[in-house]
Every structure is written in C-alpha cells, then in structure tokens.
PDB file of C-alpha atoms in Angstrom:
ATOM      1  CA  UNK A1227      11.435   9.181  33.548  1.00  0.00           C
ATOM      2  CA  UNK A1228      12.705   5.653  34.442  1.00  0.00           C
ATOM      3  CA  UNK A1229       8.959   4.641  34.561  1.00  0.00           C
ATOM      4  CA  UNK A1230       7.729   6.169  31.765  1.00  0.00           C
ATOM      5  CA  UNK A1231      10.396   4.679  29.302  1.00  0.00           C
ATOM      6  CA  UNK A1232      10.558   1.171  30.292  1.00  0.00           C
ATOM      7  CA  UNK A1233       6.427   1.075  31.189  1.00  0.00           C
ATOM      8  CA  UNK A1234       5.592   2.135  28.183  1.00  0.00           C
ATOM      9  CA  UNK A1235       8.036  -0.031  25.947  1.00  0.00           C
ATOM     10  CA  UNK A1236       6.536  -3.235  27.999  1.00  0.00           C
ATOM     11  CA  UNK A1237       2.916  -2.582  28.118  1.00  0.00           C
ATOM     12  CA  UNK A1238       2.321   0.023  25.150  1.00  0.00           C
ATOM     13  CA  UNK A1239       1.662  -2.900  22.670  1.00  0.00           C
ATOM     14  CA  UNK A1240      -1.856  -3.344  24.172  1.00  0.00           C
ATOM     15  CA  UNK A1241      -2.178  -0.001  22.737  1.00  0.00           C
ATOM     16  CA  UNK A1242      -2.720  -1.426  19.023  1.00  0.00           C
ATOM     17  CA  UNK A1243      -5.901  -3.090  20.243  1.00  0.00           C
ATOM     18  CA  UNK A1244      -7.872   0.197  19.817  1.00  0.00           C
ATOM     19  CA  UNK A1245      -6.129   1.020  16.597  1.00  0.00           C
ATOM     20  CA  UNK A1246      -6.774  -2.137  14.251  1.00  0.00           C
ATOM     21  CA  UNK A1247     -10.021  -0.978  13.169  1.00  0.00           C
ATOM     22  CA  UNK A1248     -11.421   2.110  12.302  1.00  0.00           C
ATOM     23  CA  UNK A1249     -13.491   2.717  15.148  1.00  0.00           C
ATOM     24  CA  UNK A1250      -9.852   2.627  17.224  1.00  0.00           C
ATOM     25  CA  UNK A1251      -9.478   5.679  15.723  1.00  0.00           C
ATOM     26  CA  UNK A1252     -11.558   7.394  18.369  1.00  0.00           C
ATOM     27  CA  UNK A1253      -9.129   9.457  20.843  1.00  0.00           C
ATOM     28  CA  UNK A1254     -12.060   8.711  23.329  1.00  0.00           C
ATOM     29  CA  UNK A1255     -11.033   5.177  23.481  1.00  0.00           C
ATOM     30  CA  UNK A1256      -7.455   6.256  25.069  1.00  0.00           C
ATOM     31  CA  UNK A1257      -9.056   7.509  27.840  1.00  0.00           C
ATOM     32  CA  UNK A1258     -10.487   4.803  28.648  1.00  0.00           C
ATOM     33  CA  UNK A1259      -7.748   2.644  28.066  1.00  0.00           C
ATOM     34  CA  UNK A1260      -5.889   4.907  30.917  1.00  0.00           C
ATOM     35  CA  UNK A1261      -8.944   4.624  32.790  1.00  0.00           C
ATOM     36  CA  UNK A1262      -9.110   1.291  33.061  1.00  0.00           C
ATOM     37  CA  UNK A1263      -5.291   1.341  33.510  1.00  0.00           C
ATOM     38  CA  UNK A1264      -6.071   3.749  36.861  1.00  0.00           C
ATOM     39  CA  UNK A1265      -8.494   1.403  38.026  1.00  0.00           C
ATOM     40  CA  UNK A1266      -6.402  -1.820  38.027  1.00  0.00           C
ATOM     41  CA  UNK A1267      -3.676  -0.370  39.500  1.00  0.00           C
ATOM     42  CA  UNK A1268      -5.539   1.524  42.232  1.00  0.00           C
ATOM     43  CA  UNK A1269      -7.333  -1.616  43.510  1.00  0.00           C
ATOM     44  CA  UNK A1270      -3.897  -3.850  42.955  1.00  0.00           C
ATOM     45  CA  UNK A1271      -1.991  -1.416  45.218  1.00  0.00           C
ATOM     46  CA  UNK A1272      -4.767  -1.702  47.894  1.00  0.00           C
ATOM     47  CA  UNK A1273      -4.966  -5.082  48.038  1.00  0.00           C
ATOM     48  CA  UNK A1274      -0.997  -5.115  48.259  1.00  0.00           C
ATOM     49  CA  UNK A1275      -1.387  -2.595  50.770  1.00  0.00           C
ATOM     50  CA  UNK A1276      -4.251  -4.453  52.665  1.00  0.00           C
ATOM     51  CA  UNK A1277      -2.347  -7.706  52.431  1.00  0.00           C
ATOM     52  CA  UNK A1278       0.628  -7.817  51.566  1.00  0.00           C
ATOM     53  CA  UNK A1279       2.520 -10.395  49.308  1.00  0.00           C
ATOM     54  CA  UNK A1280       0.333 -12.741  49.898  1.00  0.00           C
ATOM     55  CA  UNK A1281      -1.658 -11.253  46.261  1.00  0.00           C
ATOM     56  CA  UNK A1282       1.382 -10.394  44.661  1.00  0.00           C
ATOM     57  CA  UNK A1283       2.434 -12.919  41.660  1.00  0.00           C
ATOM     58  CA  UNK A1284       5.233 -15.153  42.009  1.00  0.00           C
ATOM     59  CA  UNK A1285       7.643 -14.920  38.939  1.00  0.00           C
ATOM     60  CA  UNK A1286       6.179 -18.211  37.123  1.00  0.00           C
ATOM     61  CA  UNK A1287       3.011 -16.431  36.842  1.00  0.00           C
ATOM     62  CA  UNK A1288       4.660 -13.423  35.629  1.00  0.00           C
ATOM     63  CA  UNK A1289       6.461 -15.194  33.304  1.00  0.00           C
ATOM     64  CA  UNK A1290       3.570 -16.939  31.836  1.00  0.00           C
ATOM     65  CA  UNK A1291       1.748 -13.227  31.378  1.00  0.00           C
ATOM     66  CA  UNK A1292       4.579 -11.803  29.608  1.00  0.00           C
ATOM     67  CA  UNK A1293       4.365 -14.694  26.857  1.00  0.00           C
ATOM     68  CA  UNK A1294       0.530 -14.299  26.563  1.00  0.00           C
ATOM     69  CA  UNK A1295       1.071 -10.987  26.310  1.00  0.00           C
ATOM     70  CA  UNK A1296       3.786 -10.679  23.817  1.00  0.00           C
ATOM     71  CA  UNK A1297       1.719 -13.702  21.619  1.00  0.00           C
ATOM     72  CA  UNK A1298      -1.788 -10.419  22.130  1.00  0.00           C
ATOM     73  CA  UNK A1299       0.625  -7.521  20.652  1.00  0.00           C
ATOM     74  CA  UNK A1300       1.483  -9.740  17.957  1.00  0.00           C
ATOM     75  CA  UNK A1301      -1.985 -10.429  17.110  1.00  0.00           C
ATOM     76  CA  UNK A1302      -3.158  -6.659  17.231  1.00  0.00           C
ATOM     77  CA  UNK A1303       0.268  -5.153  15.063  1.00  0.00           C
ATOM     78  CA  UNK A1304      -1.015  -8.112  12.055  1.00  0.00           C
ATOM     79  CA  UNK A1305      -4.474  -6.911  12.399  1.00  0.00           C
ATOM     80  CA  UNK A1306      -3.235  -3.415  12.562  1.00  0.00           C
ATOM     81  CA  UNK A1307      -1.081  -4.269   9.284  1.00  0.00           C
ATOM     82  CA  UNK A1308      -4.100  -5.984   7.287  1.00  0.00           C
ATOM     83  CA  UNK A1309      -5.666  -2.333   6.590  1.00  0.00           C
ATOM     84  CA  UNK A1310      -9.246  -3.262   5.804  1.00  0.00           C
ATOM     85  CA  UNK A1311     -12.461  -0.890   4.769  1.00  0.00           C
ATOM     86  CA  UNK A1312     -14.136   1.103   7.207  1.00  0.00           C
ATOM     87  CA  UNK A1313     -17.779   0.369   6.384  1.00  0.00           C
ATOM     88  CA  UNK A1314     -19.452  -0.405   9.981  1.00  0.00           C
ATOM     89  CA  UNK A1315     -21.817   0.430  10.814  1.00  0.00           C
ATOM     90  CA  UNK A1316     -22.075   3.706  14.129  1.00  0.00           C
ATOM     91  CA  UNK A1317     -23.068   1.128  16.075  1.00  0.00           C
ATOM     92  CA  UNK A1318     -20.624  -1.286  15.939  1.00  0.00           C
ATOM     93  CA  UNK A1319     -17.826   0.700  17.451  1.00  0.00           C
ATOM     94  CA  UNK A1320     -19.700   0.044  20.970  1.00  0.00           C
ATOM     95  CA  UNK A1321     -18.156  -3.344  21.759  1.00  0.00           C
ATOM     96  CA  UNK A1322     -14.612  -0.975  21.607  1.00  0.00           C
ATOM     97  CA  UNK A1323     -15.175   1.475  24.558  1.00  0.00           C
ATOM     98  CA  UNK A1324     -15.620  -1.649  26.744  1.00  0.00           C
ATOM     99  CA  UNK A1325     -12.671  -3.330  25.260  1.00  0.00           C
ATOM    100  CA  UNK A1326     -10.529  -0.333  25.548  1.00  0.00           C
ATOM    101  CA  UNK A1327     -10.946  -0.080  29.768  1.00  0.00           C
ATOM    102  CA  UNK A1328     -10.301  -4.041  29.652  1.00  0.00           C
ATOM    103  CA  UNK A1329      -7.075  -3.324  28.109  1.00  0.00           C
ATOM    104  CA  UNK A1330      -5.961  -0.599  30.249  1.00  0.00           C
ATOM    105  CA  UNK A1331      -6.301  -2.838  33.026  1.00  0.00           C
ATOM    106  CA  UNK A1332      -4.226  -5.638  31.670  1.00  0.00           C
ATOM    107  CA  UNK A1333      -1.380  -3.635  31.823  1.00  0.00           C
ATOM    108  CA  UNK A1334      -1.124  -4.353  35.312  1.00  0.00           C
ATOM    109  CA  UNK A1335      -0.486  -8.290  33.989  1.00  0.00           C
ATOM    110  CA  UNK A1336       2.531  -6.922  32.017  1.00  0.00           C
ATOM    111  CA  UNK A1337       5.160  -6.046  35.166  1.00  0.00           C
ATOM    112  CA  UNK A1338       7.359  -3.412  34.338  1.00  0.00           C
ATOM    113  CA  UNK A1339      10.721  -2.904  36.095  1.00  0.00           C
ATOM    114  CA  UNK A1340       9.707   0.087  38.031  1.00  0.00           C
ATOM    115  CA  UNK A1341       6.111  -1.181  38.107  1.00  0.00           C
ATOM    116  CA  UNK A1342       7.547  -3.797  40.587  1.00  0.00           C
ATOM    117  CA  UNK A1343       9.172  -1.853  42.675  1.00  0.00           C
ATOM    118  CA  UNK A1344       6.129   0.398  43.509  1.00  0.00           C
ATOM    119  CA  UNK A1345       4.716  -3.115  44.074  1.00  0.00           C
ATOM    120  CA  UNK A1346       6.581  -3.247  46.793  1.00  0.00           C
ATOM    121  CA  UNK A1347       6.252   0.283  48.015  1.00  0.00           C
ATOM    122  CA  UNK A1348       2.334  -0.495  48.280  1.00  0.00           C
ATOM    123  CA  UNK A1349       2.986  -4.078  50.053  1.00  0.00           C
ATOM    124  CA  UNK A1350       5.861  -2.675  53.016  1.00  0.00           C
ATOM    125  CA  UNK A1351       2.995  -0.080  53.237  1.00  0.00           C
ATOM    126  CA  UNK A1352       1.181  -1.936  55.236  1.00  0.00           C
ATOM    127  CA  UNK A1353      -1.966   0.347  54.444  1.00  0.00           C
ATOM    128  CA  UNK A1354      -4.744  -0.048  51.246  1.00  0.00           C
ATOM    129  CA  UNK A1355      -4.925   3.548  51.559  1.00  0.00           C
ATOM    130  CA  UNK A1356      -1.160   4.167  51.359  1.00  0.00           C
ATOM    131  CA  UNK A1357      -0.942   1.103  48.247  1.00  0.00           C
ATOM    132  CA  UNK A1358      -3.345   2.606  46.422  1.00  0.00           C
ATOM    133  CA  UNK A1359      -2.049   6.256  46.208  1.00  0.00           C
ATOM    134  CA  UNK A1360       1.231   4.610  45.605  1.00  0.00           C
ATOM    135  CA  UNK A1361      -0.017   2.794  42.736  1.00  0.00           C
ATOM    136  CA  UNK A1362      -1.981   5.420  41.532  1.00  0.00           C
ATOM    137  CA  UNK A1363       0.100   8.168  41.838  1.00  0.00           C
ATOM    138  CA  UNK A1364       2.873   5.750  38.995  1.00  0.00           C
ATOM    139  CA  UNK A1365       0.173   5.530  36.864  1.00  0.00           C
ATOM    140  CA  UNK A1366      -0.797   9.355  36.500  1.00  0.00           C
ATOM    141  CA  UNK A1367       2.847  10.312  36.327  1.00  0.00           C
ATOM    142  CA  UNK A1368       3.140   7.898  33.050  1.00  0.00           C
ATOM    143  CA  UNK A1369      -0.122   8.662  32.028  1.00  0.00           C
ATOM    144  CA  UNK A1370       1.160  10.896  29.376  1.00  0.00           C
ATOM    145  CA  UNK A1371       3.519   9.057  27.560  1.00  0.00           C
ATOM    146  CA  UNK A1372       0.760   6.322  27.349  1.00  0.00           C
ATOM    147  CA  UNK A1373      -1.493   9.063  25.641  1.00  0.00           C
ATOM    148  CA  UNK A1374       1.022  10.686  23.399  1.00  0.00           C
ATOM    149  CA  UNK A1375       1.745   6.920  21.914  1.00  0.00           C
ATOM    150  CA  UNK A1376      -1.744   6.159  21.697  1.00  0.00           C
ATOM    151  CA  UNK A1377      -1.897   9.482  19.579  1.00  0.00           C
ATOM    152  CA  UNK A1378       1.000   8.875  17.275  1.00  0.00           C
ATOM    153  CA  UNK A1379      -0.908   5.016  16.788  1.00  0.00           C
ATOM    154  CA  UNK A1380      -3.997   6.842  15.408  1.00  0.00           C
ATOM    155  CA  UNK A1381      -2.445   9.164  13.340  1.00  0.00           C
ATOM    156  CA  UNK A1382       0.356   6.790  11.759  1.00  0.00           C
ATOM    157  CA  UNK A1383      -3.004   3.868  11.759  1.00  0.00           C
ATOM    158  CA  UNK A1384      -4.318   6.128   8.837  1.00  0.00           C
ATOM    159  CA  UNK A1385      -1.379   5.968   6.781  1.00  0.00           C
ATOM    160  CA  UNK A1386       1.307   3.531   5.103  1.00  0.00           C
ATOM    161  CA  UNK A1387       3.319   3.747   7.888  1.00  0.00           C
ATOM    162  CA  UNK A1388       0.930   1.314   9.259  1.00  0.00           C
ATOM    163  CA  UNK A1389       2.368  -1.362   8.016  1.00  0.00           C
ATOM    164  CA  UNK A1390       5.640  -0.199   9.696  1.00  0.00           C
ATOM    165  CA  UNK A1391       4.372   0.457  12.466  1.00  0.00           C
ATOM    166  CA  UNK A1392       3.109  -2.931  13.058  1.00  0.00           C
ATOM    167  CA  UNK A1393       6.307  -4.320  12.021  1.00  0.00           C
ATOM    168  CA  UNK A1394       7.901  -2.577  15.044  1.00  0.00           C
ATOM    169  CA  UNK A1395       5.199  -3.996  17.334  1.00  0.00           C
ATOM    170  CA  UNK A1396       5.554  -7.475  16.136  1.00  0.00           C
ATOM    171  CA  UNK A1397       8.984  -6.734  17.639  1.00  0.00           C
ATOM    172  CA  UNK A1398       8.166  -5.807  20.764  1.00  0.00           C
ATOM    173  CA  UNK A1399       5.454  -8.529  20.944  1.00  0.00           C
ATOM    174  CA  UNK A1400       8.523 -11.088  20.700  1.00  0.00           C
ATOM    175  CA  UNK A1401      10.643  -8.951  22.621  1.00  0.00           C
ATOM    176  CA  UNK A1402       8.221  -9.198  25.177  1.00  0.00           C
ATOM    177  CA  UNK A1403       7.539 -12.517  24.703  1.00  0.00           C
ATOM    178  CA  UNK A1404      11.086 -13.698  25.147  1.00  0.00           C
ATOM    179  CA  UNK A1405      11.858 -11.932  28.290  1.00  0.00           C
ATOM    180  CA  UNK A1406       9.145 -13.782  29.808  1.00  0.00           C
ATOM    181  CA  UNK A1407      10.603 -16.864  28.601  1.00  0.00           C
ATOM    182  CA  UNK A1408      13.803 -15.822  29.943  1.00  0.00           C
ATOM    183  CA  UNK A1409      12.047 -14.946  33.264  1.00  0.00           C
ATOM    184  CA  UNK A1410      10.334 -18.265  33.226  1.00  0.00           C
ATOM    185  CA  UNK A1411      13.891 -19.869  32.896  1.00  0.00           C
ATOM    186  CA  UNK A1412      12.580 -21.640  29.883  1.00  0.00           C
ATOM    187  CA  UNK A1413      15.284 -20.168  27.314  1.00  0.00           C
ATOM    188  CA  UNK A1414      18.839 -18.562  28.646  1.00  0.00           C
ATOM    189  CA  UNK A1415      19.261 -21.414  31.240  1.00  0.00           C
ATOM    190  CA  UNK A1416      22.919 -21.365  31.257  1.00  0.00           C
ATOM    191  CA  UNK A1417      26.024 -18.798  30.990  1.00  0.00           C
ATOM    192  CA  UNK A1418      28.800 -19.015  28.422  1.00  0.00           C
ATOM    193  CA  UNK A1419      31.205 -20.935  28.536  1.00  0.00           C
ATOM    194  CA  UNK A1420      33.608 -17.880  27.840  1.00  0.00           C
ATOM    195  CA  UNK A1421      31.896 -16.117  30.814  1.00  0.00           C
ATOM    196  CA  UNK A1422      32.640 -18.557  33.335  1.00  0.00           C
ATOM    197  CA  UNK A1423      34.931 -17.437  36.053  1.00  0.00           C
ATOM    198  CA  UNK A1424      37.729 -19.656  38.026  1.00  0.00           C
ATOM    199  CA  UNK A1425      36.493 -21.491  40.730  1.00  0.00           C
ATOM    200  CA  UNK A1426      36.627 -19.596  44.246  1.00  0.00           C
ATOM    201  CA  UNK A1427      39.584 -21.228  46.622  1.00  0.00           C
ATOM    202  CA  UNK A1428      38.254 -23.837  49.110  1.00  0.00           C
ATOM    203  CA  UNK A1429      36.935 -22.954  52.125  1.00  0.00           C
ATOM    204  CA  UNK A1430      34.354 -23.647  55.231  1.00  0.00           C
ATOM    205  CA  UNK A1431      33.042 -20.127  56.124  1.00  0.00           C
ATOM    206  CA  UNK A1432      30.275 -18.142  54.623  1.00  0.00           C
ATOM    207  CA  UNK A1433      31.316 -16.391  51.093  1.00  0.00           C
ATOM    208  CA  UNK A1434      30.757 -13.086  50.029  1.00  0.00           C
ATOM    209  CA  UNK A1435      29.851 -12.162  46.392  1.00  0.00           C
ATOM    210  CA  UNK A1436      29.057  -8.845  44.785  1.00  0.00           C
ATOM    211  CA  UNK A1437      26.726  -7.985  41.910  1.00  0.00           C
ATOM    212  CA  UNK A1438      26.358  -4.635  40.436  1.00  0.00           C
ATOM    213  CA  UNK A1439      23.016  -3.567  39.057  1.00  0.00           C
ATOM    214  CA  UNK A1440      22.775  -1.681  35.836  1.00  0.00           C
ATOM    215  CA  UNK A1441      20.667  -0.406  33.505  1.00  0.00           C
ATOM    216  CA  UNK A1442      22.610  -2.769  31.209  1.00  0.00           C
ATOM    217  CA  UNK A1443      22.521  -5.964  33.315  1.00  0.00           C
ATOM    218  CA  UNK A1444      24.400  -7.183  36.061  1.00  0.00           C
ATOM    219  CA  UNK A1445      28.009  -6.707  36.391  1.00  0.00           C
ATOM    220  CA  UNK A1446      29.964  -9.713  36.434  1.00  0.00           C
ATOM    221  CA  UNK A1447      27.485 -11.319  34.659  1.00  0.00           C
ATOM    222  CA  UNK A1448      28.898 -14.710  36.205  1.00  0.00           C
ATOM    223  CA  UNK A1449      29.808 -14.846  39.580  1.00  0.00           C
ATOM    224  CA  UNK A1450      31.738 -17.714  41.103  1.00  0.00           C
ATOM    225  CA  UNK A1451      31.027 -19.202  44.920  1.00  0.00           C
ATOM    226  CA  UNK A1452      32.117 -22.560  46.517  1.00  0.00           C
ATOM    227  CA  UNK A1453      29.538 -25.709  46.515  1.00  0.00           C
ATOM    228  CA  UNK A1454      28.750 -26.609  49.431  1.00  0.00           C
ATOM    229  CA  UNK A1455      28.845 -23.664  51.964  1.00  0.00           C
ATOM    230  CA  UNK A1456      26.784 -20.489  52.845  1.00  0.00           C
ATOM    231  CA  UNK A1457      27.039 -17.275  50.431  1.00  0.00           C
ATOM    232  CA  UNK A1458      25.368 -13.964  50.519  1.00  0.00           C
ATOM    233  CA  UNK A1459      24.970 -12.182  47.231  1.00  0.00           C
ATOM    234  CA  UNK A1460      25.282  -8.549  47.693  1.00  0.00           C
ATOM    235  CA  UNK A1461      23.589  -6.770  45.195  1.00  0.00           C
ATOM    236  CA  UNK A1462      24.479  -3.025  44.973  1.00  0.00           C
ATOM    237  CA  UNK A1463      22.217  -0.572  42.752  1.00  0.00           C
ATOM    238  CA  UNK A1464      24.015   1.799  40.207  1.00  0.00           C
ATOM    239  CA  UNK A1465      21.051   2.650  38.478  1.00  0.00           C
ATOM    240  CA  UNK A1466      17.385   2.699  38.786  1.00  0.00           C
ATOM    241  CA  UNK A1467      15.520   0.777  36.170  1.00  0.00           C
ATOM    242  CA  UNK A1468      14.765  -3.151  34.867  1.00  0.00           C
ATOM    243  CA  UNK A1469      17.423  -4.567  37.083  1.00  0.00           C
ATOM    244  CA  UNK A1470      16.490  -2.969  40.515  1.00  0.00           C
ATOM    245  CA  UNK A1471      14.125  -5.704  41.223  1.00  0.00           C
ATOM    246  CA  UNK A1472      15.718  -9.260  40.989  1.00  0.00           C
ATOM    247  CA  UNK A1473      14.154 -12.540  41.099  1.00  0.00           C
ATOM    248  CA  UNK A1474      16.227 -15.233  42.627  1.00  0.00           C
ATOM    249  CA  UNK A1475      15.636 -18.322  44.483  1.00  0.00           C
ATOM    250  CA  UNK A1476      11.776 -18.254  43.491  1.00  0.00           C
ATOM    251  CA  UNK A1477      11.064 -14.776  44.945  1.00  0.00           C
ATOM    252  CA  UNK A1478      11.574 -11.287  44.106  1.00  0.00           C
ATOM    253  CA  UNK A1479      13.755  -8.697  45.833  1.00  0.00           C
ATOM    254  CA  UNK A1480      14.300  -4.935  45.599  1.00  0.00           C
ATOM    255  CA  UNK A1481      17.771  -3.620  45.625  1.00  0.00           C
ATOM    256  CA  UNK A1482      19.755  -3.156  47.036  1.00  0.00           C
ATOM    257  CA  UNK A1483      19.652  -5.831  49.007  1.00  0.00           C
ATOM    258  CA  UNK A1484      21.629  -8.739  50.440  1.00  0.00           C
ATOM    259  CA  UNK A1485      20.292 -12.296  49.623  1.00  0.00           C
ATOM    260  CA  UNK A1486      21.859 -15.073  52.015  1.00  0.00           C
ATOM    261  CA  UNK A1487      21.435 -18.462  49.919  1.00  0.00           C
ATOM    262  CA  UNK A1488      21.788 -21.748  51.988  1.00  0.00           C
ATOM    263  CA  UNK A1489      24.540 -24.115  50.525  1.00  0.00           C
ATOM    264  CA  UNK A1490      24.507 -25.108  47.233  1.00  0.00           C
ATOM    265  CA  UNK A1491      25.208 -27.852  44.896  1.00  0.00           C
ATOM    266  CA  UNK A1492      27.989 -27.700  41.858  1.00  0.00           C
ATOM    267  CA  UNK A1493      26.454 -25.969  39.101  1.00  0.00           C
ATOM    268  CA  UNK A1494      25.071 -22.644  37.894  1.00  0.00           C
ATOM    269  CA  UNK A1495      22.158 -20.555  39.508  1.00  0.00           C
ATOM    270  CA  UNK A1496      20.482 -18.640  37.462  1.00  0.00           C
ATOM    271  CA  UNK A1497      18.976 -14.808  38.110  1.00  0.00           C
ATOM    272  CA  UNK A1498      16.622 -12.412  36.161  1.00  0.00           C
ATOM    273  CA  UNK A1499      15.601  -8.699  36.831  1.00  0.00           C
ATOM    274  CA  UNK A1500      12.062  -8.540  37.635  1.00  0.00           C
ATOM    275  CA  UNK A1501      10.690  -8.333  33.368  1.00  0.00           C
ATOM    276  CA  UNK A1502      13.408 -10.876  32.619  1.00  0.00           C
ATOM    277  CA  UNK A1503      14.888  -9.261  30.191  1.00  0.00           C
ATOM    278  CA  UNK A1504      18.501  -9.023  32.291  1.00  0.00           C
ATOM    279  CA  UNK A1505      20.234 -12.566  33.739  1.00  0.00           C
ATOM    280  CA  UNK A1506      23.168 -13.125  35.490  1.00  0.00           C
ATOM    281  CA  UNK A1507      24.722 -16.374  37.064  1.00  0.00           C
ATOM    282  CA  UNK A1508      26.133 -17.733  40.110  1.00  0.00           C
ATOM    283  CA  UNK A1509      28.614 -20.577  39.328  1.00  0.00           C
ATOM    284  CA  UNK A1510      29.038 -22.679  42.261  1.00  0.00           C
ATOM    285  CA  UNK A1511      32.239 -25.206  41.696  1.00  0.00           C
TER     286      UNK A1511
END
C-alpha cells in the first residue's frame, strides 16, 4: 500500500503524456506505458543485482531527474489544459504507442521512497536473477493503481474537469520539482532558527544521537552533536514510507541503520529522505 501511494503520487504525472491529445485517449496506450514501466525496472534490478551499486545513482543525479521531471509534468498538465480539436488524421496516433513505453520506463528516473528501498533489495541480492524479480515483482503489485489513474485521466481528459485536472498536476509537477531541489540541497539548506537545539556539553568521546523516522519527517527535526569529535546517528524506523531511505553524507542508506560520521566542523549538516521531500539537521556547535 506504502508503494502504491507514494509511487504513484511521484511518477503518475508522466501519465498526462498519453492524455494531451486525443489519440491519448486510447486505453491501449496504458498498457504500454506499464509495459515499458516492467521493462525498465526488470533490467534496472538486474543490473543492480549483477553489480551492485556501482549502477545505482548517487543523489545529485537523482536530484537533477526529479527537477526535469517535475519541469515534463508541467509541460503535459498545460498541454492537457489547452483542449484542442481532434482532427488527425488514424495515422498520426502511431508516434504515441512508442512514446507511451518510453514513458513507462522513465518512471524508473523518478525514485520513489519505497522504489529505493527495493533498490537496495535487488543490489544486497547479489544475483540479476534475484534483482530483477525484486524489481519486477514492485512494479506488478502497483501496476494497478497506475492503470486505474491512467483511466480516471482519460475519462476526466474528455471533460471540463480537464482543466482541473491539469491544475492539480501542475502541482505535483512543482511538488516534484521542489523535492528534488530540496534533495539536491539547492533550496532548504538550513534549519530554523526556532528549531535549533542547545549545544551538547563538551566532551572527547564518541556521541550518540537518535533520529526517528516517520511518515511525517524525522523526529527532532534538529539534532545537536559536539564539533569536533566522532558521532553516530542512529536512525530508528517507525514507519515504512519516504523517510526509510536517507541520504546523508553523499550516499544513501536504508533504515534502520546506524551512520558513524567522522568529526565535524561547527555548523549544520543537512539530511533528506531518499525523494527529498523530508530534511532534518544535525547542528554541530
């Protein structure tokens, strides 16, 4: 269920590039969208599986794919707003059915919380075999969602609610977007002031600090440690979702999990869950 929801919220939008013509229209081209959307993550998890992190994406790459992919949504929900005449003629809906697969396998450019963390299932695998079914085994279980939206896009794609419809997507273009400028540490780069804990007591030894993983964030939000000295960030799962994968230090880490960071400098470091749309801070003082 975890999947399903926060898949389809993040990679859905490529959905409105089969309904902004007529043509789109076809409930054919859905099936090929989670064709191609099969496919891509198939092969990804045997690769993973074959070797390992070395093909997975590091989080700048990531981030970078979110924006592009927020900046596509937006570009389908105006087209899908702009309501034009269907006139073409049979044979130009063609250059759709290969567009549609194409699309289904961008989704696997547009990381989803749990999305990552089957990732990672396919890459401690150690097998293609084992990746792939893995991967491929996610993508059938949120295969229907993906369909039923791709219905309710055709049907509401012949009506006024069209224009609504690609309101809401413009939405989660941005929303997308912005959590992969949040992921790329290009907006969010510092806590609140209000947030900001007292310093930790002085000290030589290694620190301990505990984050808590929710499906709302990370709890305390801002963390304090002492400059200077070893700490290990224990990060304790409450619920599955977003935040279970974390990306800190440059590298991304299913939880739970304990991260041992070398000493730092005064000043704040800054974590995101795996889509970046979840940060939390370490303030070292």
């Amino acid at each position: 269920m975890a999947g399903t929801a926060s898949c389809t919220a993040a990679q859905g939008g490529l959905l409105m590039g089969l309904v902004d013509h007529c043509h789109g229209r076809d409930p054919a081209l859905v099936g090929w969208f989670l064709a191609g959307r099969l496919a891509s993550y198939t092969t990804a998890g045997a690769l993973l599986g074959l070797l390992g992190s070395a093909v997975s994406l590091p989080p700048a790459a990531r981030a970078v794919l979110l924006v592009a992919a927020g900046l596509t949504v937006i570009v389908f929900a105006v087209r899908l707003m702009r309501r034009g005449h269907c006139a073409a003629a049979p044979e130009a809906g063609a250059p759709s059915r290969y567009k549609a697969p194409l699309l289904g396998a961008a989704t696997i450019l547009v990381p989803c919380g749990v999305t990552l963390g089957m990732e990672m299932i396919a890459i401690s695998s150690g097998s293609p075999v084992a990746g792939a079914a893995a991967m491929a085994g996610f993508v059938l279980g949120t295969a229907p969602a993906f369909a039923l939206l791709g219905y309710v896009l055709r049907r509401v794609s012949r009506t006024r609610l069209a224009r609504l419809a690609g309101v809401v997507a413009i939405a989660a273009g941005l929303w997308t977007a912005g959590a992969g400028l949040t992921l790329g540490g290009w907006i969010g780069g510092t806590p609140p002031a209000a947030s900001r804990p007292s310093p930790a007591a002085p000290g030589s030894g290694e620190q301990i600090v505990t984050v808590w993983a929710t499906r709302e964030g990370y709890r305390p939000a801002v963390v304090a440690a002492r400059a200077g000295a070893p700490v290990e960030v224990v990060f304790k799962l409450v619920d599955r979702g977003c935040t279970g994968t974390v990306t800190i230090g440059g590298r991304d880490v299913a939880l739970p999990a304990t991260v041992r960071l070398p000493p730092q400098p005064k000043g704040s470091l800054r974590y995101v869950c795996g889509m970046g749309m979840y940060a939390g801070f370490i303030d070292f003082s």
